[in-house]
CSV table of C-alpha atoms in Angstrom, one decimal:
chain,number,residue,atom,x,y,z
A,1,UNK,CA,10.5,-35.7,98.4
A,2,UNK,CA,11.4,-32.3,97.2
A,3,UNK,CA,12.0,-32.4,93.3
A,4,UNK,CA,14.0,-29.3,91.3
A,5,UNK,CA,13.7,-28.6,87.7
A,6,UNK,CA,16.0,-26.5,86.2
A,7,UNK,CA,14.7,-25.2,82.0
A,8,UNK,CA,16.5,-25.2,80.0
A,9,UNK,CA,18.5,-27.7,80.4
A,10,UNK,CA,21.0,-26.0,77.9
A,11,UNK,CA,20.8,-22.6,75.8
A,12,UNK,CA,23.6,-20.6,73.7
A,13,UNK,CA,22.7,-16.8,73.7
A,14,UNK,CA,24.9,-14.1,71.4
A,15,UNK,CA,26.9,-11.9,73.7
A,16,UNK,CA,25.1,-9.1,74.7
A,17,UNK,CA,22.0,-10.8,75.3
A,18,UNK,CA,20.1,-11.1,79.0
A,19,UNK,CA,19.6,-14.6,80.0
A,20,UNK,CA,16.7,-15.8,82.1
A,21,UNK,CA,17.3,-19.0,83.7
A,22,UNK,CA,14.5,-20.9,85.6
A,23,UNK,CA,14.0,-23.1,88.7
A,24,UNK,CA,11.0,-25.0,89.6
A,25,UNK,CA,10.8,-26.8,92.9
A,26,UNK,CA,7.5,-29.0,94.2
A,27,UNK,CA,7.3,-28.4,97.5
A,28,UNK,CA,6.8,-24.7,98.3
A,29,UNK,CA,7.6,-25.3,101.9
A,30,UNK,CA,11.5,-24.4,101.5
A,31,UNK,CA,13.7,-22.1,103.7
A,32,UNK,CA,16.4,-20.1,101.8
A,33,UNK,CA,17.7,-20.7,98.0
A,34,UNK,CA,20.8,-20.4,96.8
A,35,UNK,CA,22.3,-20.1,93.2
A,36,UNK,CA,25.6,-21.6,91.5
A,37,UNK,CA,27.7,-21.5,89.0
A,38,UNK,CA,30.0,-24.6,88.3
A,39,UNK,CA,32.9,-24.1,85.6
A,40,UNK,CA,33.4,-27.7,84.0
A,41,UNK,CA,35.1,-30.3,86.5
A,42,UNK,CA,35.3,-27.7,89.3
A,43,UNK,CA,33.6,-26.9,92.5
A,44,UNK,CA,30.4,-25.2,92.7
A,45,UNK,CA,31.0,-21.2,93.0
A,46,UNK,CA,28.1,-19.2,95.0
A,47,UNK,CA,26.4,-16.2,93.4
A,48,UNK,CA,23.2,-15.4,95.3
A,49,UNK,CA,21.4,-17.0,98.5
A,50,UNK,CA,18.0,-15.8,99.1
A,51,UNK,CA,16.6,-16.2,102.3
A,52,UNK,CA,13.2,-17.5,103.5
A,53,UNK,CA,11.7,-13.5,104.2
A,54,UNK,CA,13.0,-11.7,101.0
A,55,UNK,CA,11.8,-12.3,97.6
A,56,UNK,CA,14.8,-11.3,95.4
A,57,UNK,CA,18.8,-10.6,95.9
A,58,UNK,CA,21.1,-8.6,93.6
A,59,UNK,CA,24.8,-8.4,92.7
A,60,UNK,CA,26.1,-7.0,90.0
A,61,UNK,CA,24.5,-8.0,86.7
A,62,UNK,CA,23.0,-10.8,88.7
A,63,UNK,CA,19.4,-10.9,90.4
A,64,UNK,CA,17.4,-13.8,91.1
A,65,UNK,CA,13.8,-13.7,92.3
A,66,UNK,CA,12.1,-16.3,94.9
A,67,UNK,CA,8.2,-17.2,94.8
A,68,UNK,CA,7.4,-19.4,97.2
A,69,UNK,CA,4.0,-19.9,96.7
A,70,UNK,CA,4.1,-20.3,92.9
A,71,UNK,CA,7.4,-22.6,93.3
A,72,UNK,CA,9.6,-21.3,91.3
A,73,UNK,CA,12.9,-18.9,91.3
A,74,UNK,CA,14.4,-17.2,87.9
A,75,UNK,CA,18.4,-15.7,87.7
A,76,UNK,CA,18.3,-13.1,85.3
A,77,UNK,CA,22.1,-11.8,84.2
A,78,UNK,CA,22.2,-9.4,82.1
A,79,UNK,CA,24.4,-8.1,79.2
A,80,UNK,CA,25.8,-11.8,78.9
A,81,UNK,CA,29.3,-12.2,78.6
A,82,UNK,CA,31.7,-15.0,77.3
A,83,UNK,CA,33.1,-15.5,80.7
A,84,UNK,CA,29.3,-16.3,81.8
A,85,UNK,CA,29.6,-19.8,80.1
A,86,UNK,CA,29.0,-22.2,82.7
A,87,UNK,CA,26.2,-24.4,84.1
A,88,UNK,CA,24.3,-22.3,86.7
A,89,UNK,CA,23.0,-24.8,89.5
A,90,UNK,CA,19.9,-23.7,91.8
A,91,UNK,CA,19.8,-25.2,95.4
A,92,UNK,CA,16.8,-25.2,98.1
A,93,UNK,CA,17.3,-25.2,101.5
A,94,UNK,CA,14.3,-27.7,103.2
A,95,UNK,CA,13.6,-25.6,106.3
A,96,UNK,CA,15.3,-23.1,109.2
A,97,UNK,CA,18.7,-24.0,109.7
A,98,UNK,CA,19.0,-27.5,107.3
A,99,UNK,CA,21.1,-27.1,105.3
A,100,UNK,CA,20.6,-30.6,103.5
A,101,UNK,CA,21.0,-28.8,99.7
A,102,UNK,CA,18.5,-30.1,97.2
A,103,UNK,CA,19.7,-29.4,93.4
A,104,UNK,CA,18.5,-29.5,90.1
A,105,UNK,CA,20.9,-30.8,87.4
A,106,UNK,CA,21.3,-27.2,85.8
A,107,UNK,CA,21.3,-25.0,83.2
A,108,UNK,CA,24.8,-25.3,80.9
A,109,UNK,CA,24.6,-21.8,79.1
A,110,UNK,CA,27.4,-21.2,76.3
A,111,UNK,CA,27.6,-17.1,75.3
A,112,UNK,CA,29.0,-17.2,71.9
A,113,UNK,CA,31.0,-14.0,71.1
B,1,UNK,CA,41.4,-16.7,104.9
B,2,UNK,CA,41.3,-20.1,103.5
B,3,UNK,CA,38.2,-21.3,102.0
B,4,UNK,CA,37.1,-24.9,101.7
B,5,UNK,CA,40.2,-27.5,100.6
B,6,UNK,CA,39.7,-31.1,99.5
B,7,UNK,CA,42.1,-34.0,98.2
B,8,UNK,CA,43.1,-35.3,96.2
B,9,UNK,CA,41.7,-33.7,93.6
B,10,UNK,CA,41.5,-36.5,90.9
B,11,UNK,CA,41.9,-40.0,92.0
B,12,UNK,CA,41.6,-43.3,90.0
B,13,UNK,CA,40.5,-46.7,91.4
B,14,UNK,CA,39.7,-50.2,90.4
B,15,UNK,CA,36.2,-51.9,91.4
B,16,UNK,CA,36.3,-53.8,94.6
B,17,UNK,CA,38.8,-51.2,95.8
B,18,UNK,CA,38.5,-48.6,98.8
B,19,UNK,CA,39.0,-45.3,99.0
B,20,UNK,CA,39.5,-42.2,100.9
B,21,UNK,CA,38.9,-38.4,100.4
B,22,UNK,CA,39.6,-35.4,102.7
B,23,UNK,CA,38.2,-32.3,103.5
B,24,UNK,CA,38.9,-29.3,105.7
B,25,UNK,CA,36.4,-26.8,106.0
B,26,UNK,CA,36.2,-22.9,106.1
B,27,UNK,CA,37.8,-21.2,109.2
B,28,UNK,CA,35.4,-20.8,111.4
B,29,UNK,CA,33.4,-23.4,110.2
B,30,UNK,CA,32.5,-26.3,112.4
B,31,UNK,CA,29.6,-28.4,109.9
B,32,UNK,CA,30.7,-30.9,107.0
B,33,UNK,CA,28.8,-32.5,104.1
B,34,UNK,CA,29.5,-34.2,101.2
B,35,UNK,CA,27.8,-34.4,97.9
B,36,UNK,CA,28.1,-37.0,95.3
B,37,UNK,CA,27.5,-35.1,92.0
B,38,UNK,CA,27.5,-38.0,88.6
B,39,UNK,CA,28.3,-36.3,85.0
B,40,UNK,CA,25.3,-33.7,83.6
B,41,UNK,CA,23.5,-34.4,87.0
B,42,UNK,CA,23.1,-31.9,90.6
B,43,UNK,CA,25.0,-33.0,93.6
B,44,UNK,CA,23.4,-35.6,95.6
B,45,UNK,CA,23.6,-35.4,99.8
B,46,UNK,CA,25.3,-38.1,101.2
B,47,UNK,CA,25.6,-37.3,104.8
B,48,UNK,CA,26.7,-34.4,107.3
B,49,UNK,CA,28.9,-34.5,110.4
B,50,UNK,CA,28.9,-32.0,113.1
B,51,UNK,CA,30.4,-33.0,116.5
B,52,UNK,CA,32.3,-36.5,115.0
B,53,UNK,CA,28.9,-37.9,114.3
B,54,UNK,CA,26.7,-38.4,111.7
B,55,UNK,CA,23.9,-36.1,111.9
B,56,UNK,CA,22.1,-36.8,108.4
B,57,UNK,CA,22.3,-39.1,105.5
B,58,UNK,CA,20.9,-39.1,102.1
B,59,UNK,CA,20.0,-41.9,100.4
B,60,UNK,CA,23.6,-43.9,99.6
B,61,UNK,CA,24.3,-47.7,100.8
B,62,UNK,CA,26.5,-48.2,104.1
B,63,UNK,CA,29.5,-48.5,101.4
B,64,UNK,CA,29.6,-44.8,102.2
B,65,UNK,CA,30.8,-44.0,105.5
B,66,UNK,CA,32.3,-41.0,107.3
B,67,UNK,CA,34.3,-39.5,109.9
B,68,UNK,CA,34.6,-35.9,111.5
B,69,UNK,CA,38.0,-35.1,113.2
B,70,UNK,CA,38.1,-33.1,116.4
B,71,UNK,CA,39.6,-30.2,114.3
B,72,UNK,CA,36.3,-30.4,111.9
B,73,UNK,CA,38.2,-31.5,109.1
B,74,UNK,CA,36.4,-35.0,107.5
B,75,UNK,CA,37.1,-37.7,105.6
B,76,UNK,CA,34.4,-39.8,103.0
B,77,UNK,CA,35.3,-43.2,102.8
B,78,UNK,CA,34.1,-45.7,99.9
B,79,UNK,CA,34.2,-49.2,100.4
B,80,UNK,CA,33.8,-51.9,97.1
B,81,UNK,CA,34.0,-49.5,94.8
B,82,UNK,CA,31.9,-49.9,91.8
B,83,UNK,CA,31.8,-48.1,88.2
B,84,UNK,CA,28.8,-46.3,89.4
B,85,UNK,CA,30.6,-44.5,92.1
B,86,UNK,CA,32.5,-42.8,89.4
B,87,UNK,CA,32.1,-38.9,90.1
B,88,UNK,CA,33.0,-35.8,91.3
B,89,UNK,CA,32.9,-35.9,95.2
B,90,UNK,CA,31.9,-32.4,96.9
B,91,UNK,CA,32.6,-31.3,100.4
B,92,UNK,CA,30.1,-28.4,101.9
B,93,UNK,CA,30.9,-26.7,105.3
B,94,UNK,CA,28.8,-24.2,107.5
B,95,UNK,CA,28.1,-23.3,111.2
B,96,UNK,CA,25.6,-25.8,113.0
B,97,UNK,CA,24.3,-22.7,114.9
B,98,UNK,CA,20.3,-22.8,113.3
B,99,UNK,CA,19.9,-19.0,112.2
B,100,UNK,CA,18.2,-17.7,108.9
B,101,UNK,CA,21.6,-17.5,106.9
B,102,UNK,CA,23.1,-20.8,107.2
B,103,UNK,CA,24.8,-20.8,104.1
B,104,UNK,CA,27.2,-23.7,102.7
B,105,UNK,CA,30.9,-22.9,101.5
B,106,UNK,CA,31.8,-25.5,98.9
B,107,UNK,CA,35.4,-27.1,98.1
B,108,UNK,CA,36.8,-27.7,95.0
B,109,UNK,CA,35.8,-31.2,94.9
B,110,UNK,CA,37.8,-34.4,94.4
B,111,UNK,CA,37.2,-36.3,90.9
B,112,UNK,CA,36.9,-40.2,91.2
B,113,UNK,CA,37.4,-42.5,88.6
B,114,UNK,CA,36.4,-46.4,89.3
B,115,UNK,CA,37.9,-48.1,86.2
């Protein structure tokens, strides 16, 4: 059964600061993976999906990395903003076209002005 | 072009009682799946319809049951509601078509209260 760790499970950072957010996953054998941020009581809100052949996507101030063989995926965002309070959710894909989501419970990250 | 739209969008119930909660999908979008997501945890898979039939299911009692319309909107139903059932219930749609970027559209998600 695939498992998905997300560390920390909470951080505050100053405003400013670049936040590195980590995702562990046990069994290297995934397809695509997909980050998410979830504002309190709503929906989840998609930032990047990485797919099986690439190791990293961008937008914006956003990029997340993907190794595979290591397990593991990091979301970096940098120069953090207040509005970038939110719990950031990562999601693994198990194999070519399932799209049964596997999550780990988050990262809540508060940017304090 | 509408995104993914769910109701209600907060609902509260008594134990032993049954409920209901919709979903309509993306345009375009013919693939539904709900996910049961409890406080401070991830969403949890409870099952996928494509075609008005089940075509996977997570881990969740028969309790939780399901239904696919021919217009691909869906419906989660919840029988004997207990305390535990108490969360936040997301719907996911996509295309069924396999290809390498099968990605999921999520809803707002419907808030359930068993009191």
């Amino acid at each position: 059964k695939q498992e998905v760790t997300q560390i920390p499970a909470a951080l505050s950072v100053p405003e400013g600061e670049n936040l590195v957010l980590n995702c562990s996953f046990t069994d290297s054998a995934i397809y695509n993976l997909q980050w998410f941020r979830q504002d309190p009581g709503k929906g989840l809100t998609s930032l990047l999906l990485i797919q099986s052949s690439q190791r990293e996507q961008t937008s914006g101030r956003l990029n997340a990395s993907l190794d595979k063989s290591s397990g593991r995926s990091t979301l970096y965002i940098a120069a953090s903003q207040p509005g970038d309070s939110a719990t950031y959710l990562c999601a693994v894909y198990p194999d070519y076209g399932n799209n049964r989501l596997a999550f780990g419970k988050g990262n809540q990250v508060v940017v304090i002005p | 072009d509408a995104g993914v739209t769910q109701s209600p969008t907060h609902l509260i119930k008594t134990r032993g009682q049954q409920v209901t909660l919709r979903c309509s999908p993306k345009s375009g979008h013919d693939t539904v799946s709900w996910y049961q997501q409890a406080l401070g945890q991830g969403p949890q898979f409870i099952f996928q319809y494509y075609e008005e039939e089940e075509r996977q299911r997570g881990n969740f009692p028969d309790r939780f049951s399901g239904h696919q319309f021919p217009n691909y909107s869906s419906e989660l139903n919840v029988n004997a509601l207990l305390l535990g059932d108490s969360a936040l219930y997301l719907c996911a749609s996509s295309l069924w078509v396999s290809s390498s970027y099968n990605e999921q559209f999520f809803g707002p998600g419907t808030r359930l209260t068993v009191l």
